[in-house]
Amino acid sequence: MRASFVCSTRCRHCSRKSPFRSPERKLGSLHALQVARQVLDAAVLANIEETDLDFPPASFDCIICADVLEHLKEPEQALRKLAALLHEDGVIVMSLPNARYRDVIDMLSHGYWIYMPEGIMDSTHLRWFTRRNIPAFVGEAGLEVLHYQPLSLLDAERFPLGTQGEARMGKLTLRQVSAEEYEELRTYQHCVVAGHPGRDRLVTARAAMEQ
């Protein structure tokens, strides 16, 4: 069995309950590295955009980029670099902030673009994504979307549609909102599973069942 590869951003983006979070922000990354080395086969502290990853091609079955790609200047290049490390039947799991989230549109309708210490408007975010542009983004790395689902879906009771199917967000009203559009407007983050195109990932499972 091949290994899994986990990408992570600086420690302050981790959960408050995570062992990878340090109360001393300036020491957070080093602390996370020390903890990671205690439980993982290998841990590297580096900028993925500036570092050549010292792993053989097709080394990993699963690569996880949770809250990572939106912090990069050229996430397409980073994803391409990771795709080269992915086994032909492997997958890359990523979470991406939704540019079409209700609160973001509400803010824009009032003429503001306000960064925050954390969350969807995190001050270190350089990229945001809509559901429609994700396939093209993934495709630039030579991959295809295998599965998509929303993360942290806003409760419909907090953001109901009008009687005519309209969605009101600040000064903006979208009319005749489809079910898919309504879901995206309530989606805080996109969860995407990607892999090399044209692969039947059930071949191994079928072969094992036939034995």
Short mmCIF file of N, CA and C in Angstrom, two decimals, residues 35-104:
data_model
loop_
_atom_site.label_atom_id
_atom_site.label_comp_id
_atom_site.label_asym_id
_atom_site.label_seq_id
_atom_site.Cartn_x
_atom_site.Cartn_y
_atom_site.Cartn_z
N VAL A 35 5.18 18.06 16.35
CA VAL A 35 4.10 17.13 16.67
C VAL A 35 3.89 16.15 15.51
N ALA A 36 3.89 16.68 14.29
CA ALA A 36 3.67 15.83 13.11
C ALA A 36 4.72 14.75 12.99
N ARG A 37 5.95 15.08 13.28
CA ARG A 37 7.04 14.10 13.17
C ARG A 37 6.92 12.99 14.20
N GLN A 38 6.14 13.22 15.22
CA GLN A 38 5.94 12.18 16.23
C GLN A 38 4.91 11.14 15.80
N VAL A 39 4.05 11.52 14.86
CA VAL A 39 2.95 10.62 14.48
C VAL A 39 2.95 10.23 13.00
N LEU A 40 3.76 10.89 12.18
CA LEU A 40 3.80 10.61 10.75
C LEU A 40 5.15 10.02 10.35
N ASP A 41 5.19 9.36 9.21
CA ASP A 41 6.44 8.80 8.70
C ASP A 41 7.42 9.90 8.32
N ALA A 42 6.88 11.01 7.82
CA ALA A 42 7.74 12.14 7.44
C ALA A 42 6.92 13.42 7.49
N ALA A 43 7.57 14.52 7.82
CA ALA A 43 6.91 15.83 7.86
C ALA A 43 7.89 16.89 7.36
N VAL A 44 7.40 17.78 6.51
CA VAL A 44 8.25 18.80 5.90
C VAL A 44 7.60 20.16 6.13
N LEU A 45 8.40 21.13 6.55
CA LEU A 45 7.94 22.51 6.70
C LEU A 45 8.55 23.31 5.55
N ALA A 46 7.71 23.70 4.57
CA ALA A 46 8.23 24.38 3.39
C ALA A 46 7.09 25.04 2.64
N ASN A 47 7.43 25.96 1.76
CA ASN A 47 6.48 26.58 0.85
C ASN A 47 6.39 25.71 -0.40
N ILE A 48 5.23 25.12 -0.63
CA ILE A 48 5.08 24.18 -1.73
C ILE A 48 5.33 24.84 -3.08
N GLU A 49 5.15 26.16 -3.15
CA GLU A 49 5.38 26.84 -4.42
C GLU A 49 6.87 27.08 -4.69
N GLU A 50 7.68 26.96 -3.65
CA GLU A 50 9.11 27.25 -3.80
C GLU A 50 9.98 26.02 -3.57
N THR A 51 9.36 24.88 -3.29
CA THR A 51 10.10 23.69 -2.91
C THR A 51 9.81 22.54 -3.86
N ASP A 52 10.86 21.81 -4.24
CA ASP A 52 10.69 20.57 -4.99
C ASP A 52 10.48 19.45 -3.98
N LEU A 53 9.34 18.78 -4.07
CA LEU A 53 9.01 17.72 -3.12
C LEU A 53 9.83 16.48 -3.43
N ASP A 54 10.54 16.01 -2.44
CA ASP A 54 11.50 14.92 -2.63
C ASP A 54 10.82 13.56 -2.45
N PHE A 55 9.87 13.29 -3.35
CA PHE A 55 9.18 12.00 -3.34
C PHE A 55 9.14 11.48 -4.79
N PRO A 56 9.23 10.15 -4.97
CA PRO A 56 9.15 9.60 -6.32
C PRO A 56 7.78 9.85 -6.95
N PRO A 57 7.71 9.90 -8.27
CA PRO A 57 6.40 10.06 -8.94
C PRO A 57 5.45 8.93 -8.55
N ALA A 58 4.17 9.23 -8.54
CA ALA A 58 3.12 8.23 -8.27
C ALA A 58 3.30 7.54 -6.92
N SER A 59 3.75 8.31 -5.91
CA SER A 59 4.03 7.73 -4.60
C SER A 59 2.81 7.60 -3.70
N PHE A 60 1.75 8.37 -3.97
CA PHE A 60 0.68 8.49 -3.00
C PHE A 60 -0.68 8.07 -3.55
N ASP A 61 -1.44 7.37 -2.70
CA ASP A 61 -2.81 7.00 -3.04
C ASP A 61 -3.77 8.16 -2.79
N CYS A 62 -3.45 8.97 -1.80
CA CYS A 62 -4.35 10.06 -1.44
C CYS A 62 -3.54 11.27 -1.00
N ILE A 63 -3.86 12.42 -1.56
CA ILE A 63 -3.24 13.69 -1.18
C ILE A 63 -4.36 14.62 -0.71
N ILE A 64 -4.20 15.18 0.47
CA ILE A 64 -5.23 16.04 1.06
C ILE A 64 -4.74 17.49 1.13
N CYS A 65 -5.50 18.37 0.53
CA CYS A 65 -5.22 19.81 0.59
C CYS A 65 -6.42 20.50 1.24
N ALA A 66 -6.41 20.51 2.56
CA ALA A 66 -7.52 21.11 3.31
C ALA A 66 -7.16 22.55 3.68
N ASP A 67 -7.88 23.50 3.10
CA ASP A 67 -7.64 24.93 3.36
C ASP A 67 -6.21 25.31 3.00
N VAL A 68 -5.77 24.92 1.82
CA VAL A 68 -4.39 25.14 1.40
C VAL A 68 -4.29 25.97 0.12
N LEU A 69 -4.97 25.51 -0.92
CA LEU A 69 -4.74 26.07 -2.26
C LEU A 69 -5.13 27.54 -2.36
N GLU A 70 -6.10 27.98 -1.58
CA GLU A 70 -6.53 29.37 -1.63
C GLU A 70 -5.49 30.34 -1.07
N HIS A 71 -4.47 29.81 -0.40
CA HIS A 71 -3.42 30.65 0.19
C HIS A 71 -2.22 30.83 -0.76
N LEU A 72 -2.27 30.21 -1.92
CA LEU A 72 -1.12 30.20 -2.83
C LEU A 72 -1.27 31.22 -3.94
N LYS A 73 -0.11 31.72 -4.42
CA LYS A 73 -0.12 32.66 -5.53
C LYS A 73 -0.51 31.97 -6.84
N GLU A 74 0.00 30.77 -7.04
CA GLU A 74 -0.28 30.00 -8.26
C GLU A 74 -0.74 28.60 -7.86
N PRO A 75 -1.98 28.46 -7.39
CA PRO A 75 -2.44 27.14 -6.94
C PRO A 75 -2.49 26.11 -8.06
N GLU A 76 -2.65 26.57 -9.31
CA GLU A 76 -2.67 25.63 -10.43
C GLU A 76 -1.34 24.90 -10.54
N GLN A 77 -0.24 25.63 -10.39
CA GLN A 77 1.08 25.02 -10.47
C GLN A 77 1.32 24.07 -9.31
N ALA A 78 0.88 24.45 -8.12
CA ALA A 78 1.05 23.58 -6.96
C ALA A 78 0.25 22.29 -7.15
N LEU A 79 -0.97 22.41 -7.67
CA LEU A 79 -1.79 21.23 -7.89
C LEU A 79 -1.17 20.32 -8.95
N ARG A 80 -0.56 20.93 -9.96
CA ARG A 80 0.12 20.16 -10.98
C ARG A 80 1.31 19.40 -10.40
N LYS A 81 2.02 20.04 -9.49
CA LYS A 81 3.16 19.41 -8.82
C LYS A 81 2.69 18.21 -7.99
N LEU A 82 1.58 18.38 -7.30
CA LEU A 82 1.04 17.30 -6.49
C LEU A 82 0.49 16.16 -7.36
N ALA A 83 -0.10 16.52 -8.49
CA ALA A 83 -0.65 15.50 -9.39
C ALA A 83 0.44 14.54 -9.87
N ALA A 84 1.67 15.05 -10.02
CA ALA A 84 2.78 14.20 -10.46
C ALA A 84 3.14 13.16 -9.40
N LEU A 85 2.79 13.42 -8.15
CA LEU A 85 3.09 12.49 -7.06
C LEU A 85 1.96 11.49 -6.84
N LEU A 86 0.85 11.68 -7.54
CA LEU A 86 -0.34 10.87 -7.32
C LEU A 86 -0.30 9.60 -8.16
N HIS A 87 -0.59 8.46 -7.53
CA HIS A 87 -0.69 7.20 -8.26
C HIS A 87 -1.83 7.28 -9.27
N GLU A 88 -1.74 6.50 -10.31
CA GLU A 88 -2.73 6.59 -11.39
C GLU A 88 -4.16 6.34 -10.90
N ASP A 89 -4.31 5.57 -9.82
CA ASP A 89 -5.63 5.32 -9.27
C ASP A 89 -5.90 6.15 -8.01
N GLY A 90 -4.99 7.07 -7.69
CA GLY A 90 -5.11 7.85 -6.47
C GLY A 90 -6.05 9.04 -6.61
N VAL A 91 -6.28 9.73 -5.50
CA VAL A 91 -7.16 10.88 -5.49
C VAL A 91 -6.53 12.03 -4.71
N ILE A 92 -6.90 13.25 -5.09
CA ILE A 92 -6.56 14.45 -4.33
C ILE A 92 -7.86 15.02 -3.77
N VAL A 93 -7.91 15.20 -2.47
CA VAL A 93 -9.08 15.75 -1.80
C VAL A 93 -8.75 17.18 -1.39
N MET A 94 -9.59 18.12 -1.78
CA MET A 94 -9.29 19.53 -1.49
C MET A 94 -10.56 20.25 -1.03
N SER A 95 -10.36 21.25 -0.18
CA SER A 95 -11.44 22.16 0.19
C SER A 95 -11.08 23.54 -0.33
N LEU A 96 -12.09 24.25 -0.85
CA LEU A 96 -11.87 25.54 -1.50
C LEU A 96 -12.96 26.52 -1.05
N PRO A 97 -12.60 27.78 -0.74
CA PRO A 97 -13.62 28.75 -0.32
C PRO A 97 -14.52 29.16 -1.49
N ASN A 98 -15.80 29.31 -1.19
CA ASN A 98 -16.79 29.60 -2.21
C ASN A 98 -16.96 31.10 -2.40
N ALA A 99 -16.60 31.58 -3.59
CA ALA A 99 -16.74 33.01 -3.90
C ALA A 99 -18.21 33.42 -4.02
N ARG A 100 -19.09 32.45 -4.15
CA ARG A 100 -20.51 32.75 -4.35
C ARG A 100 -21.33 32.54 -3.08
N TYR A 101 -20.66 32.45 -1.97
CA TYR A 101 -21.36 32.27 -0.69
C TYR A 101 -22.23 33.49 -0.38
N ARG A 102 -23.37 33.26 0.24
CA ARG A 102 -24.35 34.30 0.51
C ARG A 102 -23.73 35.53 1.17
N ASP A 103 -22.92 35.33 2.21
CA ASP A 103 -22.38 36.47 2.96
C ASP A 103 -21.39 37.29 2.12
N VAL A 104 -20.68 36.63 1.22
CA VAL A 104 -19.74 37.34 0.35
C VAL A 104 -20.50 38.24 -0.62
#
